[in-house]
Amino acid sequence: VMQMAKDRNALACSRAFDYVTSLPGDKKILMMMNNVSDDKKWSENVCWLYDCDFEFLKRPGVTLVAATGPRALDYRLRLLIAGVPEENIVCSRDEVGAADKLNITAGDSVYILYGTDSVATAEKVRDRVLEIAREKEEKAV
Protein backbone atom coordinates (compact mmCIF):
# COMPACT_ATOMS: atom_id res chain seq x y z
CA VAL A 1 0.00 0.00 0.00
CA MET A 2 1.33 3.43 -0.91
CA GLN A 3 0.33 6.22 1.49
CA MET A 4 1.43 9.83 1.16
CA ALA A 5 2.95 11.16 4.37
CA LYS A 6 3.83 14.75 3.55
CA ASP A 7 7.45 15.28 4.55
CA ARG A 8 8.33 18.18 6.87
CA ASN A 9 4.72 18.27 8.02
CA ALA A 10 4.30 16.74 11.47
CA LEU A 11 0.51 16.68 11.34
CA ALA A 12 0.33 15.01 7.92
CA CYS A 13 2.85 12.34 8.92
CA SER A 14 1.15 11.79 12.29
CA ARG A 15 -2.21 11.27 10.56
CA ALA A 16 -0.64 8.83 8.08
CA PHE A 17 1.03 6.90 10.94
CA ASP A 18 -2.24 6.78 12.89
CA TYR A 19 -4.26 5.64 9.88
CA VAL A 20 -1.84 2.93 8.73
CA THR A 21 -1.19 1.51 12.20
CA SER A 22 -4.90 1.39 13.03
CA LEU A 23 -5.60 -0.98 10.14
CA PRO A 24 -6.01 -4.66 11.08
CA GLY A 25 -3.19 -7.19 10.77
CA ASP A 26 0.56 -7.16 10.96
CA LYS A 27 2.39 -4.66 8.83
CA LYS A 28 5.83 -3.63 7.69
CA ILE A 29 6.34 0.07 7.10
CA LEU A 30 8.88 1.63 4.78
CA MET A 31 9.33 5.34 5.53
CA MET A 32 10.67 7.52 2.76
CA MET A 33 9.46 10.98 3.67
CA ASN A 34 12.65 12.61 2.44
CA ASN A 35 13.05 15.99 0.85
CA VAL A 36 14.75 14.82 -2.31
CA SER A 37 14.69 18.28 -3.85
CA ASP A 38 16.54 19.66 -0.82
CA ASP A 39 19.33 17.10 -1.06
CA LYS A 40 21.56 19.33 -3.21
CA LYS A 41 21.48 22.30 -0.86
CA TRP A 42 20.48 20.49 2.32
CA SER A 43 19.04 22.97 4.76
CA GLU A 44 16.17 21.05 6.31
CA ASN A 45 15.46 21.67 9.96
CA VAL A 46 14.61 18.28 11.50
CA CYS A 47 12.72 19.63 14.51
CA TRP A 48 9.45 18.60 12.80
CA LEU A 49 10.38 14.98 13.56
CA TYR A 50 9.88 15.72 17.25
CA ASP A 51 6.47 17.29 16.67
CA CYS A 52 5.41 14.18 14.74
CA ASP A 53 3.75 11.28 16.60
CA PHE A 54 6.19 8.47 15.83
CA GLU A 55 4.68 6.78 18.89
CA PHE A 56 1.94 5.42 16.61
CA LEU A 57 4.62 3.21 15.04
CA LYS A 58 5.08 1.22 18.25
CA ARG A 59 1.50 -0.06 18.14
CA PRO A 60 0.92 -3.82 18.14
CA GLY A 61 0.96 -5.18 14.61
CA VAL A 62 3.85 -3.04 13.39
CA THR A 63 6.50 -5.71 12.99
CA LEU A 64 9.15 -3.70 11.15
CA VAL A 65 9.87 -0.09 10.25
CA ALA A 66 12.42 0.69 7.54
CA ALA A 67 13.89 4.18 7.82
CA THR A 68 15.29 5.22 4.47
CA GLY A 69 16.97 7.97 2.52
CA PRO A 70 19.24 10.83 3.57
CA ARG A 71 17.44 11.11 6.92
CA ALA A 72 17.43 7.37 7.75
CA LEU A 73 19.49 7.79 10.91
CA ASP A 74 17.40 10.77 12.05
CA TYR A 75 14.27 8.64 11.62
CA ARG A 76 15.93 5.76 13.46
CA LEU A 77 16.73 7.98 16.44
CA ARG A 78 13.19 9.36 16.52
CA LEU A 79 11.75 5.83 16.33
CA LEU A 80 13.91 4.76 19.28
CA ILE A 81 12.85 7.81 21.31
CA ALA A 82 9.21 6.92 20.50
CA GLY A 83 9.74 3.47 21.99
CA VAL A 84 9.87 1.38 18.82
CA PRO A 85 12.03 -1.65 19.69
CA GLU A 86 15.47 -1.50 18.08
CA GLU A 87 15.01 -4.98 16.61
CA ASN A 88 11.97 -3.67 14.69
CA ILE A 89 13.98 -0.96 12.90
CA VAL A 90 16.16 -1.25 9.80
CA CYS A 91 17.93 1.60 8.01
CA SER A 92 18.99 2.17 4.43
CA ARG A 93 20.01 5.34 2.61
CA ASP A 94 18.86 3.61 -0.58
CA GLU A 95 15.05 3.69 -0.62
CA VAL A 96 14.63 1.02 -3.30
CA GLY A 97 17.27 -1.20 -1.69
CA ALA A 98 15.43 -0.92 1.64
CA ALA A 99 12.74 -3.21 0.23
CA ASP A 100 15.27 -6.05 0.41
CA LYS A 101 15.64 -5.46 4.17
CA LEU A 102 11.94 -5.97 4.86
CA ASN A 103 12.26 -9.78 4.90
CA ILE A 104 8.91 -10.09 3.17
CA THR A 105 7.01 -13.32 3.74
CA ALA A 106 3.71 -14.61 2.39
CA GLY A 107 0.77 -12.57 3.60
CA ASP A 108 2.79 -9.55 4.74
CA SER A 109 1.21 -6.14 4.45
CA VAL A 110 3.76 -3.56 3.35
CA TYR A 111 3.04 0.16 3.64
CA ILE A 112 5.20 2.63 1.75
CA LEU A 113 4.99 6.10 3.30
CA TYR A 114 6.40 8.68 0.92
CA GLY A 115 6.75 12.45 0.65
CA THR A 116 5.50 14.93 -1.86
CA ASP A 117 8.57 14.95 -4.07
CA SER A 118 9.28 11.22 -4.08
CA VAL A 119 6.29 9.70 -5.87
CA ALA A 120 8.44 8.22 -8.67
CA THR A 121 10.83 6.66 -6.15
CA ALA A 122 7.88 5.30 -4.15
CA GLU A 123 6.62 3.59 -7.29
CA LYS A 124 10.06 2.00 -7.79
CA VAL A 125 9.99 0.80 -4.19
CA ARG A 126 6.50 -0.64 -4.71
CA ASP A 127 7.70 -2.44 -7.84
CA ARG A 128 10.66 -3.89 -5.92
CA VAL A 129 8.38 -5.06 -3.09
CA LEU A 130 6.12 -6.77 -5.64
CA GLU A 131 9.14 -8.35 -7.34
CA ILE A 132 10.37 -9.77 -4.01
CA ALA A 133 6.89 -11.11 -3.23
CA ARG A 134 6.67 -12.82 -6.63
CA GLU A 135 10.12 -14.36 -6.18
CA LYS A 136 9.15 -15.73 -2.76
CA GLU A 137 5.89 -17.07 -4.17
CA GLU A 138 7.71 -18.85 -7.03
CA LYS A 139 10.16 -20.44 -4.59
CA ALA A 140 7.27 -21.67 -2.43
CA VAL A 141 5.59 -23.43 -5.37
PDB file of C-alpha atoms in Angstrom:
ATOM      1  CA  VAL A   1       0.000   0.000   0.000  1.00  0.00           C
ATOM      2  CA  MET A   2       1.326   3.430  -0.907  1.00  0.00           C
ATOM      3  CA  GLN A   3       0.331   6.219   1.487  1.00  0.00           C
ATOM      4  CA  MET A   4       1.427   9.831   1.156  1.00  0.00           C
ATOM      5  CA  ALA A   5       2.948  11.162   4.370  1.00  0.00           C
ATOM      6  CA  LYS A   6       3.833  14.751   3.553  1.00  0.00           C
ATOM      7  CA  ASP A   7       7.448  15.285   4.552  1.00  0.00           C
ATOM      8  CA  ARG A   8       8.334  18.183   6.871  1.00  0.00           C
ATOM      9  CA  ASN A   9       4.718  18.274   8.016  1.00  0.00           C
ATOM     10  CA  ALA A  10       4.303  16.738  11.469  1.00  0.00           C
ATOM     11  CA  LEU A  11       0.506  16.683  11.337  1.00  0.00           C
ATOM     12  CA  ALA A  12       0.326  15.013   7.916  1.00  0.00           C
ATOM     13  CA  CYS A  13       2.845  12.341   8.917  1.00  0.00           C
ATOM     14  CA  SER A  14       1.153  11.785  12.287  1.00  0.00           C
ATOM     15  CA  ARG A  15      -2.212  11.268  10.561  1.00  0.00           C
ATOM     16  CA  ALA A  16      -0.645   8.827   8.080  1.00  0.00           C
ATOM     17  CA  PHE A  17       1.032   6.903  10.943  1.00  0.00           C
ATOM     18  CA  ASP A  18      -2.238   6.779  12.895  1.00  0.00           C
ATOM     19  CA  TYR A  19      -4.263   5.637   9.883  1.00  0.00           C
ATOM     20  CA  VAL A  20      -1.840   2.928   8.734  1.00  0.00           C
ATOM     21  CA  THR A  21      -1.187   1.513  12.202  1.00  0.00           C
ATOM     22  CA  SER A  22      -4.902   1.394  13.035  1.00  0.00           C
ATOM     23  CA  LEU A  23      -5.599  -0.976  10.138  1.00  0.00           C
ATOM     24  CA  PRO A  24      -6.007  -4.657  11.079  1.00  0.00           C
ATOM     25  CA  GLY A  25      -3.193  -7.191  10.770  1.00  0.00           C
ATOM     26  CA  ASP A  26       0.557  -7.163  10.963  1.00  0.00           C
ATOM     27  CA  LYS A  27       2.389  -4.659   8.832  1.00  0.00           C
ATOM     28  CA  LYS A  28       5.829  -3.632   7.688  1.00  0.00           C
ATOM     29  CA  ILE A  29       6.335   0.073   7.095  1.00  0.00           C
ATOM     30  CA  LEU A  30       8.875   1.630   4.783  1.00  0.00           C
ATOM     31  CA  MET A  31       9.334   5.343   5.526  1.00  0.00           C
ATOM     32  CA  MET A  32      10.674   7.523   2.760  1.00  0.00           C
ATOM     33  CA  MET A  33       9.457  10.982   3.674  1.00  0.00           C
ATOM     34  CA  ASN A  34      12.647  12.607   2.442  1.00  0.00           C
ATOM     35  CA  ASN A  35      13.047  15.986   0.849  1.00  0.00           C
ATOM     36  CA  VAL A  36      14.750  14.818  -2.313  1.00  0.00           C
ATOM     37  CA  SER A  37      14.693  18.279  -3.854  1.00  0.00           C
ATOM     38  CA  ASP A  38      16.542  19.662  -0.816  1.00  0.00           C
ATOM     39  CA  ASP A  39      19.333  17.096  -1.057  1.00  0.00           C
ATOM     40  CA  LYS A  40      21.558  19.327  -3.208  1.00  0.00           C
ATOM     41  CA  LYS A  41      21.477  22.298  -0.856  1.00  0.00           C
ATOM     42  CA  TRP A  42      20.485  20.490   2.319  1.00  0.00           C
ATOM     43  CA  SER A  43      19.043  22.971   4.759  1.00  0.00           C
ATOM     44  CA  GLU A  44      16.175  21.046   6.309  1.00  0.00           C
ATOM     45  CA  ASN A  45      15.456  21.666   9.962  1.00  0.00           C
ATOM     46  CA  VAL A  46      14.607  18.278  11.496  1.00  0.00           C
ATOM     47  CA  CYS A  47      12.716  19.627  14.511  1.00  0.00           C
ATOM     48  CA  TRP A  48       9.454  18.604  12.804  1.00  0.00           C
ATOM     49  CA  LEU A  49      10.376  14.976  13.557  1.00  0.00           C
ATOM     50  CA  TYR A  50       9.883  15.717  17.248  1.00  0.00           C
ATOM     51  CA  ASP A  51       6.467  17.294  16.674  1.00  0.00           C
ATOM     52  CA  CYS A  52       5.408  14.185  14.744  1.00  0.00           C
ATOM     53  CA  ASP A  53       3.749  11.280  16.596  1.00  0.00           C
ATOM     54  CA  PHE A  54       6.190   8.467  15.834  1.00  0.00           C
ATOM     55  CA  GLU A  55       4.683   6.782  18.893  1.00  0.00           C
ATOM     56  CA  PHE A  56       1.936   5.416  16.612  1.00  0.00           C
ATOM     57  CA  LEU A  57       4.624   3.211  15.041  1.00  0.00           C
ATOM     58  CA  LYS A  58       5.082   1.221  18.249  1.00  0.00           C
ATOM     59  CA  ARG A  59       1.496  -0.061  18.142  1.00  0.00           C
ATOM     60  CA  PRO A  60       0.922  -3.819  18.145  1.00  0.00           C
ATOM     61  CA  GLY A  61       0.960  -5.181  14.610  1.00  0.00           C
ATOM     62  CA  VAL A  62       3.849  -3.037  13.394  1.00  0.00           C
ATOM     63  CA  THR A  63       6.501  -5.714  12.989  1.00  0.00           C
ATOM     64  CA  LEU A  64       9.153  -3.701  11.150  1.00  0.00           C
ATOM     65  CA  VAL A  65       9.869  -0.091  10.247  1.00  0.00           C
ATOM     66  CA  ALA A  66      12.422   0.690   7.543  1.00  0.00           C
ATOM     67  CA  ALA A  67      13.886   4.184   7.822  1.00  0.00           C
ATOM     68  CA  THR A  68      15.291   5.225   4.465  1.00  0.00           C
ATOM     69  CA  GLY A  69      16.971   7.974   2.516  1.00  0.00           C
ATOM     70  CA  PRO A  70      19.242  10.828   3.571  1.00  0.00           C
ATOM     71  CA  ARG A  71      17.438  11.114   6.918  1.00  0.00           C
ATOM     72  CA  ALA A  72      17.426   7.372   7.746  1.00  0.00           C
ATOM     73  CA  LEU A  73      19.488   7.786  10.914  1.00  0.00           C
ATOM     74  CA  ASP A  74      17.402  10.765  12.052  1.00  0.00           C
ATOM     75  CA  TYR A  75      14.268   8.641  11.624  1.00  0.00           C
ATOM     76  CA  ARG A  76      15.933   5.755  13.464  1.00  0.00           C
ATOM     77  CA  LEU A  77      16.733   7.979  16.441  1.00  0.00           C
ATOM     78  CA  ARG A  78      13.186   9.360  16.516  1.00  0.00           C
ATOM     79  CA  LEU A  79      11.746   5.834  16.331  1.00  0.00           C
ATOM     80  CA  LEU A  80      13.914   4.756  19.276  1.00  0.00           C
ATOM     81  CA  ILE A  81      12.850   7.808  21.311  1.00  0.00           C
ATOM     82  CA  ALA A  82       9.211   6.918  20.502  1.00  0.00           C
ATOM     83  CA  GLY A  83       9.737   3.469  21.993  1.00  0.00           C
ATOM     84  CA  VAL A  84       9.868   1.378  18.822  1.00  0.00           C
ATOM     85  CA  PRO A  85      12.028  -1.655  19.686  1.00  0.00           C
ATOM     86  CA  GLU A  86      15.468  -1.504  18.077  1.00  0.00           C
ATOM     87  CA  GLU A  87      15.008  -4.985  16.614  1.00  0.00           C
ATOM     88  CA  ASN A  88      11.970  -3.674  14.687  1.00  0.00           C
ATOM     89  CA  ILE A  89      13.983  -0.963  12.901  1.00  0.00           C
ATOM     90  CA  VAL A  90      16.160  -1.248   9.798  1.00  0.00           C
ATOM     91  CA  CYS A  91      17.931   1.598   8.006  1.00  0.00           C
ATOM     92  CA  SER A  92      18.994   2.175   4.430  1.00  0.00           C
ATOM     93  CA  ARG A  93      20.011   5.340   2.612  1.00  0.00           C
ATOM     94  CA  ASP A  94      18.856   3.606  -0.583  1.00  0.00           C
ATOM     95  CA  GLU A  95      15.055   3.690  -0.615  1.00  0.00           C
ATOM     96  CA  VAL A  96      14.629   1.021  -3.300  1.00  0.00           C
ATOM     97  CA  GLY A  97      17.268  -1.204  -1.686  1.00  0.00           C
ATOM     98  CA  ALA A  98      15.428  -0.919   1.636  1.00  0.00           C
ATOM     99  CA  ALA A  99      12.735  -3.210   0.233  1.00  0.00           C
ATOM    100  CA  ASP A 100      15.271  -6.054   0.408  1.00  0.00           C
ATOM    101  CA  LYS A 101      15.638  -5.465   4.166  1.00  0.00           C
ATOM    102  CA  LEU A 102      11.935  -5.971   4.855  1.00  0.00           C
ATOM    103  CA  ASN A 103      12.260  -9.778   4.904  1.00  0.00           C
ATOM    104  CA  ILE A 104       8.914 -10.088   3.167  1.00  0.00           C
ATOM    105  CA  THR A 105       7.014 -13.323   3.737  1.00  0.00           C
ATOM    106  CA  ALA A 106       3.706 -14.610   2.392  1.00  0.00           C
ATOM    107  CA  GLY A 107       0.773 -12.571   3.603  1.00  0.00           C
ATOM    108  CA  ASP A 108       2.788  -9.551   4.743  1.00  0.00           C
ATOM    109  CA  SER A 109       1.212  -6.142   4.451  1.00  0.00           C
ATOM    110  CA  VAL A 110       3.762  -3.559   3.352  1.00  0.00           C
ATOM    111  CA  TYR A 111       3.040   0.159   3.643  1.00  0.00           C
ATOM    112  CA  ILE A 112       5.205   2.634   1.749  1.00  0.00           C
ATOM    113  CA  LEU A 113       4.993   6.101   3.299  1.00  0.00           C
ATOM    114  CA  TYR A 114       6.401   8.682   0.917  1.00  0.00           C
ATOM    115  CA  GLY A 115       6.753  12.447   0.649  1.00  0.00           C
ATOM    116  CA  THR A 116       5.498  14.931  -1.860  1.00  0.00           C
ATOM    117  CA  ASP A 117       8.572  14.949  -4.066  1.00  0.00           C
ATOM    118  CA  SER A 118       9.277  11.219  -4.078  1.00  0.00           C
ATOM    119  CA  VAL A 119       6.293   9.697  -5.874  1.00  0.00           C
ATOM    120  CA  ALA A 120       8.439   8.223  -8.674  1.00  0.00           C
ATOM    121  CA  THR A 121      10.825   6.656  -6.153  1.00  0.00           C
ATOM    122  CA  ALA A 122       7.880   5.302  -4.147  1.00  0.00           C
ATOM    123  CA  GLU A 123       6.619   3.591  -7.292  1.00  0.00           C
ATOM    124  CA  LYS A 124      10.060   1.999  -7.792  1.00  0.00           C
ATOM    125  CA  VAL A 125       9.994   0.803  -4.192  1.00  0.00           C
ATOM    126  CA  ARG A 126       6.497  -0.640  -4.706  1.00  0.00           C
ATOM    127  CA  ASP A 127       7.699  -2.438  -7.842  1.00  0.00           C
ATOM    128  CA  ARG A 128      10.657  -3.894  -5.920  1.00  0.00           C
ATOM    129  CA  VAL A 129       8.378  -5.059  -3.092  1.00  0.00           C
ATOM    130  CA  LEU A 130       6.120  -6.770  -5.638  1.00  0.00           C
ATOM    131  CA  GLU A 131       9.137  -8.354  -7.343  1.00  0.00           C
ATOM    132  CA  ILE A 132      10.367  -9.768  -4.012  1.00  0.00           C
ATOM    133  CA  ALA A 133       6.887 -11.107  -3.228  1.00  0.00           C
ATOM    134  CA  ARG A 134       6.665 -12.821  -6.628  1.00  0.00           C
ATOM    135  CA  GLU A 135      10.123 -14.360  -6.181  1.00  0.00           C
ATOM    136  CA  LYS A 136       9.146 -15.726  -2.761  1.00  0.00           C
ATOM    137  CA  GLU A 137       5.892 -17.074  -4.167  1.00  0.00           C
ATOM    138  CA  GLU A 138       7.709 -18.848  -7.026  1.00  0.00           C
ATOM    139  CA  LYS A 139      10.163 -20.441  -4.587  1.00  0.00           C
ATOM    140  CA  ALA A 140       7.273 -21.670  -2.426  1.00  0.00           C
ATOM    141  CA  VAL A 141       5.593 -23.432  -5.366  1.00  0.00           C
TER     142      VAL A 141
END
